[in-house]
Short mmCIF file of C-alpha atoms in Angstrom, two decimals:
data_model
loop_
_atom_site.label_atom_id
_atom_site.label_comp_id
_atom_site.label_asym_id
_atom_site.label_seq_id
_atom_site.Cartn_x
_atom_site.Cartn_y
_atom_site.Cartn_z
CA UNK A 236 -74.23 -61.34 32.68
CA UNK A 237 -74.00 -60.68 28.58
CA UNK A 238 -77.69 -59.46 29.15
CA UNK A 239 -77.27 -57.17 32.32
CA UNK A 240 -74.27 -55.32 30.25
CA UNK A 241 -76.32 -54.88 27.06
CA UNK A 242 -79.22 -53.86 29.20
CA UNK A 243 -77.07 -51.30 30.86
CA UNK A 244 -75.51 -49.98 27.63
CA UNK A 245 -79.44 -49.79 25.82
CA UNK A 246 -80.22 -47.72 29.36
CA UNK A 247 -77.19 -45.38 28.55
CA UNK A 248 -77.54 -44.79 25.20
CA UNK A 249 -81.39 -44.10 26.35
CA UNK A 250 -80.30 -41.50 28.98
CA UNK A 251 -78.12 -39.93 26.18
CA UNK A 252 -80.45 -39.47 23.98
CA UNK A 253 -82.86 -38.10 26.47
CA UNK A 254 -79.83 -35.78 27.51
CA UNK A 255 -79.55 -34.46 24.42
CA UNK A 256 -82.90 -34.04 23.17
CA UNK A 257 -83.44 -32.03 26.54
CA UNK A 258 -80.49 -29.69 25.62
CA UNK A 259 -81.92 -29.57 21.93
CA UNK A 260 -85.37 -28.04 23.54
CA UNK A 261 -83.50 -25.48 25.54
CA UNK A 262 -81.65 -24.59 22.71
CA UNK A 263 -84.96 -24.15 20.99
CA UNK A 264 -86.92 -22.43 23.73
CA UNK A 265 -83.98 -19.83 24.44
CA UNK A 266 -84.20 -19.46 20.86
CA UNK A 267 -87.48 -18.84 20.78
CA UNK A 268 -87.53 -16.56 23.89
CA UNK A 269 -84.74 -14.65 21.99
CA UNK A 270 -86.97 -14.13 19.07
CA UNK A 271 -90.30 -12.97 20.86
CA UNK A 272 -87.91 -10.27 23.02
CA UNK A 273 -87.21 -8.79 19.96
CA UNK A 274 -90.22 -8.46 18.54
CA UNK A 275 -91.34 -6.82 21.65
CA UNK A 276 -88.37 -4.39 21.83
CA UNK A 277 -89.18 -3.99 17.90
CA UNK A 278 -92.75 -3.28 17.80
CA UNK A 279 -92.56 -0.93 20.97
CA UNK A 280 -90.06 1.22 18.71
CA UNK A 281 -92.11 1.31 15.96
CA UNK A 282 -94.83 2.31 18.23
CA UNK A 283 -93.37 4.86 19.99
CA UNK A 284 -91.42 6.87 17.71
CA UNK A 285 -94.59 7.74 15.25
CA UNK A 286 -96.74 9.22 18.77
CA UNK A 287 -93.79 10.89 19.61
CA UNK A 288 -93.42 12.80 16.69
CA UNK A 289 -96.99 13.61 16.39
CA UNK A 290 -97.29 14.41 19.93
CA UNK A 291 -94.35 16.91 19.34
CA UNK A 292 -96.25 17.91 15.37
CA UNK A 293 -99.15 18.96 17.87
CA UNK A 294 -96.93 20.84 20.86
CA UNK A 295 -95.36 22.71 17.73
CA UNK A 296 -98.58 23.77 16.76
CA UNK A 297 -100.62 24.88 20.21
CA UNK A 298 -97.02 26.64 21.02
CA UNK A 299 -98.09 30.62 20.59
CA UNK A 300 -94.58 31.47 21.15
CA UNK A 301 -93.77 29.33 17.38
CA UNK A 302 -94.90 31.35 14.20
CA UNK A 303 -97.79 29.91 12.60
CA UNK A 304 -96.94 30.93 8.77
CA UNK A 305 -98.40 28.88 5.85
CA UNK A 306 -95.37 27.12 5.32
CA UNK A 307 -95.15 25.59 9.03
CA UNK A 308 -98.34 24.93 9.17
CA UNK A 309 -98.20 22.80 6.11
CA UNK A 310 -95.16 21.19 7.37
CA UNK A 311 -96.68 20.09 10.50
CA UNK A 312 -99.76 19.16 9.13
CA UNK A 313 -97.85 16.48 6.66
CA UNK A 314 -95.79 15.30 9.29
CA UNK A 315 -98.98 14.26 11.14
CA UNK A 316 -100.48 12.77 8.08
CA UNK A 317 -97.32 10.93 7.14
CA UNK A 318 -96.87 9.54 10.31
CA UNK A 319 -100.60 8.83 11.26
CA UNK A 320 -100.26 6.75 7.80
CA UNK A 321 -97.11 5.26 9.76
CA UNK A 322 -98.48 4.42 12.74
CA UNK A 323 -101.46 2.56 10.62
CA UNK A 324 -99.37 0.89 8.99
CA UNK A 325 -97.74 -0.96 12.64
CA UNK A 326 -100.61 -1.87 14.01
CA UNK A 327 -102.01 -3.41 10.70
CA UNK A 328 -98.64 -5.46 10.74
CA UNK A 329 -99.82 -6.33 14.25
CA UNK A 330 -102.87 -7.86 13.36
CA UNK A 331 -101.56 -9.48 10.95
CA UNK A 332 -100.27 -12.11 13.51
CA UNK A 333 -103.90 -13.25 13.43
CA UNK A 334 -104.14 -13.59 9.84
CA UNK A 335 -100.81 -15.61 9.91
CA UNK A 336 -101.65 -17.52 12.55
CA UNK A 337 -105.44 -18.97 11.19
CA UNK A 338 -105.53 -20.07 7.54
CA UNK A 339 -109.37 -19.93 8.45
CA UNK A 340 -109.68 -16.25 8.41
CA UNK A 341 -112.02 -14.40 6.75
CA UNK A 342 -111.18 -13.10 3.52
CA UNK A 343 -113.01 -11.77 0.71
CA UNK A 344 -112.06 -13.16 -2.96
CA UNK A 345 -112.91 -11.57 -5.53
CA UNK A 346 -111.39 -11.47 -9.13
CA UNK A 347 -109.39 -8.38 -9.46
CA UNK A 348 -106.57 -7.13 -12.22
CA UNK A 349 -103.07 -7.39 -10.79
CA UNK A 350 -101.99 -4.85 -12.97
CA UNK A 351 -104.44 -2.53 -11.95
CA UNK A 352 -103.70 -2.82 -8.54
CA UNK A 353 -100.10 -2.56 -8.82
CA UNK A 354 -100.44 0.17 -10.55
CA UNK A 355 -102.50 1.97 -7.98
CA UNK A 356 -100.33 1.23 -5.15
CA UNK A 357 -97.15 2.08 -7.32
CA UNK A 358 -98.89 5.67 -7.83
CA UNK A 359 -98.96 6.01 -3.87
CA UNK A 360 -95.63 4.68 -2.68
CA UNK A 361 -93.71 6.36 -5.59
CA UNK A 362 -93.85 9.60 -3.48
CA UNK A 363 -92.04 7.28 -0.68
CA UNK A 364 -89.04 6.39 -3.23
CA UNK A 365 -88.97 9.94 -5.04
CA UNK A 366 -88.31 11.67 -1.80
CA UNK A 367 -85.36 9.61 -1.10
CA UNK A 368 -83.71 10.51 -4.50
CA UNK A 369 -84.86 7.05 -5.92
CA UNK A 370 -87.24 5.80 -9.05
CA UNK A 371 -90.02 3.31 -8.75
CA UNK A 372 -90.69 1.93 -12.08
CA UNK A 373 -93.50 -0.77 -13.56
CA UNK A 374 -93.18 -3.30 -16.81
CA UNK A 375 -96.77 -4.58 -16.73
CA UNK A 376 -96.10 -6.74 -19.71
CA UNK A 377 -98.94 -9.03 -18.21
CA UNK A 378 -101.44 -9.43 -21.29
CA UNK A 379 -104.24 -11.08 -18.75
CA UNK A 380 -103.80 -10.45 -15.55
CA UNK A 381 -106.92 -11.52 -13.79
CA UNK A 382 -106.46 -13.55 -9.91
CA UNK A 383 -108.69 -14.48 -7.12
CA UNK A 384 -107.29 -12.66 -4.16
CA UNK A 385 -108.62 -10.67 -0.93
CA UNK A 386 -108.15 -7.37 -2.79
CA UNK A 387 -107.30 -5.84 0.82
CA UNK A 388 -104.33 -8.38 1.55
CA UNK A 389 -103.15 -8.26 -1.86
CA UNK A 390 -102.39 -4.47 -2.08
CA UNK A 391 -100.85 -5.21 1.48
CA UNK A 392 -98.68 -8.44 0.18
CA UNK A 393 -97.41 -5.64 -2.80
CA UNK A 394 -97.13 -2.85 -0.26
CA UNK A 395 -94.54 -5.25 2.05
CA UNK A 396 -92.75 -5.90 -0.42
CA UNK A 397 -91.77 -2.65 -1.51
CA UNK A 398 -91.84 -1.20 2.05
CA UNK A 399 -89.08 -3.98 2.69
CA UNK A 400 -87.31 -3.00 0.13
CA UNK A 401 -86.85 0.30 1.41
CA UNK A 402 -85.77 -1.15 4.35
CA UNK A 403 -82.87 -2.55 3.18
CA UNK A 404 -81.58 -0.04 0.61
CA UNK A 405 -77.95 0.47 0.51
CA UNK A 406 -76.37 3.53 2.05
CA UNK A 407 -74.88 6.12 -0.68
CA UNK A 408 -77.45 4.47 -2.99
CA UNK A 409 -80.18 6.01 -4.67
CA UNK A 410 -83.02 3.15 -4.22
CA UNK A 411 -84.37 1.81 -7.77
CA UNK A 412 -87.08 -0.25 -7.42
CA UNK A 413 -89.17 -2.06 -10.30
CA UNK A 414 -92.34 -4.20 -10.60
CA UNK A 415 -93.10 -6.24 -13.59
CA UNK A 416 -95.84 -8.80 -13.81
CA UNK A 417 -95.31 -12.00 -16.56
CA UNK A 418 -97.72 -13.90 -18.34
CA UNK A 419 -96.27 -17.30 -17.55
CA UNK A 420 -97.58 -20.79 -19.00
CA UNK A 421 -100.32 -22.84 -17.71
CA UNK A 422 -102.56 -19.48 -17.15
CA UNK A 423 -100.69 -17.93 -14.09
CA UNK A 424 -99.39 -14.98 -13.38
CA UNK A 425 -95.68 -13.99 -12.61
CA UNK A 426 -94.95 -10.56 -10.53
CA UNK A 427 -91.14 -9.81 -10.07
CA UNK A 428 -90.38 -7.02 -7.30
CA UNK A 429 -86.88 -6.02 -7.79
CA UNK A 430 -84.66 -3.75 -5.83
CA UNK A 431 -80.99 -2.70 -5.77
CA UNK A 432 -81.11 -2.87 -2.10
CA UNK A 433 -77.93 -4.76 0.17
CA UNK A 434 -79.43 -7.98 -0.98
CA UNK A 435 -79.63 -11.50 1.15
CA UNK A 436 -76.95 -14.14 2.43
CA UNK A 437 -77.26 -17.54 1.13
CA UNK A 438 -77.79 -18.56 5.00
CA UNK A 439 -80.52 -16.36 5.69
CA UNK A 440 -82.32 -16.67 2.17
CA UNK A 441 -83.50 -19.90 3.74
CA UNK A 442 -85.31 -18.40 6.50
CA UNK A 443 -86.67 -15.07 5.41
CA UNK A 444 -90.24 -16.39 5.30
CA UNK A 445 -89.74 -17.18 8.89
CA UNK A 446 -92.46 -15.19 11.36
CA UNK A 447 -90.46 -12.78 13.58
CA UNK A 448 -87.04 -13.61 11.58
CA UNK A 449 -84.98 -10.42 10.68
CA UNK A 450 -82.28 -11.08 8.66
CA UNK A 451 -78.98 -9.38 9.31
CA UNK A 452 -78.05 -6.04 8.11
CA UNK A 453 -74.28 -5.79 8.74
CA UNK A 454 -73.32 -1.94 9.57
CA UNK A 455 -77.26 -0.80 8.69
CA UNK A 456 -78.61 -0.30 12.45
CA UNK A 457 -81.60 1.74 11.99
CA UNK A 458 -83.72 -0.80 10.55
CA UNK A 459 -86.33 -1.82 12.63
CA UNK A 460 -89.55 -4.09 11.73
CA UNK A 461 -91.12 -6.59 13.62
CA UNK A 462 -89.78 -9.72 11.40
CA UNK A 463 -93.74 -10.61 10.05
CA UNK A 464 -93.84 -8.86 7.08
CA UNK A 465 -92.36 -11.49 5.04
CA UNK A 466 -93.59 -14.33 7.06
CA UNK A 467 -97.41 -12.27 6.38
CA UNK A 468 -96.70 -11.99 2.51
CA UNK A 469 -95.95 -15.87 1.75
CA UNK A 470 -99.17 -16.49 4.09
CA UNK A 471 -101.39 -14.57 2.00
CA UNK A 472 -99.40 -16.11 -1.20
CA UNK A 473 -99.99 -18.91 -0.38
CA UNK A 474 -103.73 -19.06 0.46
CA UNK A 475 -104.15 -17.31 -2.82
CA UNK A 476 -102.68 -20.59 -4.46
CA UNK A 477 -99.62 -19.22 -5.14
CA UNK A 478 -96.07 -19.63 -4.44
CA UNK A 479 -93.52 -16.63 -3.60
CA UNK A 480 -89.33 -17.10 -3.97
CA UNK A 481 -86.41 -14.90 -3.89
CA UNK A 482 -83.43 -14.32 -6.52
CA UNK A 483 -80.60 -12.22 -4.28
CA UNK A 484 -77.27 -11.44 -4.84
CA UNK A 485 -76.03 -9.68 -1.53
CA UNK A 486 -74.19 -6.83 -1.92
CA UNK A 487 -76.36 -6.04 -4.88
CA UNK A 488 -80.42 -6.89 -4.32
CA UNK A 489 -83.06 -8.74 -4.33
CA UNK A 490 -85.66 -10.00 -6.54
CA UNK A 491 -89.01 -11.51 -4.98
CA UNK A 492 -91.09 -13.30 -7.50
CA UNK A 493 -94.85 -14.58 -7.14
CA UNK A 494 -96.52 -16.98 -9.49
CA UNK A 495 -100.24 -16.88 -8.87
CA UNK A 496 -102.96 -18.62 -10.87
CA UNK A 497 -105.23 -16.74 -13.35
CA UNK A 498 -108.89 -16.81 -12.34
CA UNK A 499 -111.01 -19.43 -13.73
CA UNK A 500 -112.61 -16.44 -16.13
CA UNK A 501 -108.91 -15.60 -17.98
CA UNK A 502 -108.81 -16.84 -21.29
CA UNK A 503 -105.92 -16.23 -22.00
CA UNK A 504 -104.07 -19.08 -24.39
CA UNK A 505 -100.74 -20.08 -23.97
#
């Protein structure tokens, strides 16, 4: 009799268990379900609202009833380039689901300067931050700063970075925005990406890095982003042989730092 009433509790706590493990995957999978809906909703606005504006750059400018000066022309014509670049840019984020996705692949390393290439994509986005009233600035104190990377995914990996930082810029706030690189010991790099943007709760910090995790942005409702530019950037980090971390204070910014290994060619003594 002992035996049949231990048997029948060892079945119950079994069924329990089973019980809750079951609600644990639906938890999970509604969670999941949650988080692919959004990107869907997500992408298809980022999508959309780049062809509509060009489709409406190029009504504005087959309309004979609007005045082609100079000056409109002009206008229209950046508008399509800027948001051509846009639209680029979205897809590429796209396909980067396959890059995060295989670790296998194909990149092409090659031994490039980081400060060089920071530099060149500083000169670009600059324009970006300048037009919204804001300064991007570089301290590229870096005395060798020589890595193996896919030169491609490494001006991307900088690119995010700053692109998410104008993301989350604060409202009323001019965005200032800084890159400095490190020499750090044991021959590796350091690259600190600083903004003054609305910075990150301690219970999302955590999870950033997370593909297709957006973290919350209080009263800030127009940003959009499909939650893998982050998740993309510690991918590529990584495979470089690096790591990637963030320093935030919310309310006040964030500071993403990198620490990548020099190439095997740096001499550089510590």
């Amino acid at each position: 009799e002992k035996d049949a009433e231990a048997m029948e509790r060892s079945v119950k706590a079994l069924n329990d268990q089973i019980a809750s493990d079951q609600r644990n995957l639906n938890t999970d999978k509604k969670k999941l379900s949650e988080m692919k809906s959004d990107f869907v909703n997500n992408m298809t606005h980022e999508l959309k609202t780049p062809i509509s504006t060009i489709s409406l750059a190029g009504q504005m400018l087959s309309d004979p009833s609007i005045s082609k000066s100079p000056t409109t022309i002009a206008h229209l014509s950046e508008v399509i380039t800027e948001e051509s670049k846009r639209l680029r840019f979205q897809v590429e984020k796209v396909l980067h689901l396959s890059v995060i996705d295989d670790a296998s692949a194909t990149l092409n390393f090659t031994e490039v300067d980081a400060n060089d290439i920071i530099s060149g994509v500083v000169n670009t986005f600059k324009l970006k931050v300048e037009k919204l009233g804001g300064r991007l600035s570089t301290n590229l104190g870096a005395t060798d700063a020589r890595v193996t990377v896919d030169e491609m995914q490494f001006t991307n990996v900088i690119f995010n970075l700053l692109d998410n930082a104008l993301k989350y810029m604060r409202e009323n706030t001019d965005p200032e925005l800084e890159i400095d690189t490190l020499d750090q010991p044991g021959n590796r790099l350091e690259i600190r990406v600083k903004d003054n943007g609305i910075g990150i709760r301690k219970e999302d910090v955590k999870r950033i890095f997370e593909k297709f995790y957006r973290v919350s942005t209080g009263n800030r409702h127009d940003v959009k982003g499909f939650g893998l530019g982050l998740a993309y950037v510690r991918k590529m980090i990584n495979v470089f042989g690096g790591t990637i971390s963030v320093e935030s204070e919310f309310g006040k910014g964030s500071t993403f730092v990198i620490d990548l290994p020099l190439s095997k060619s740096a001499s550089r003594k510590d």
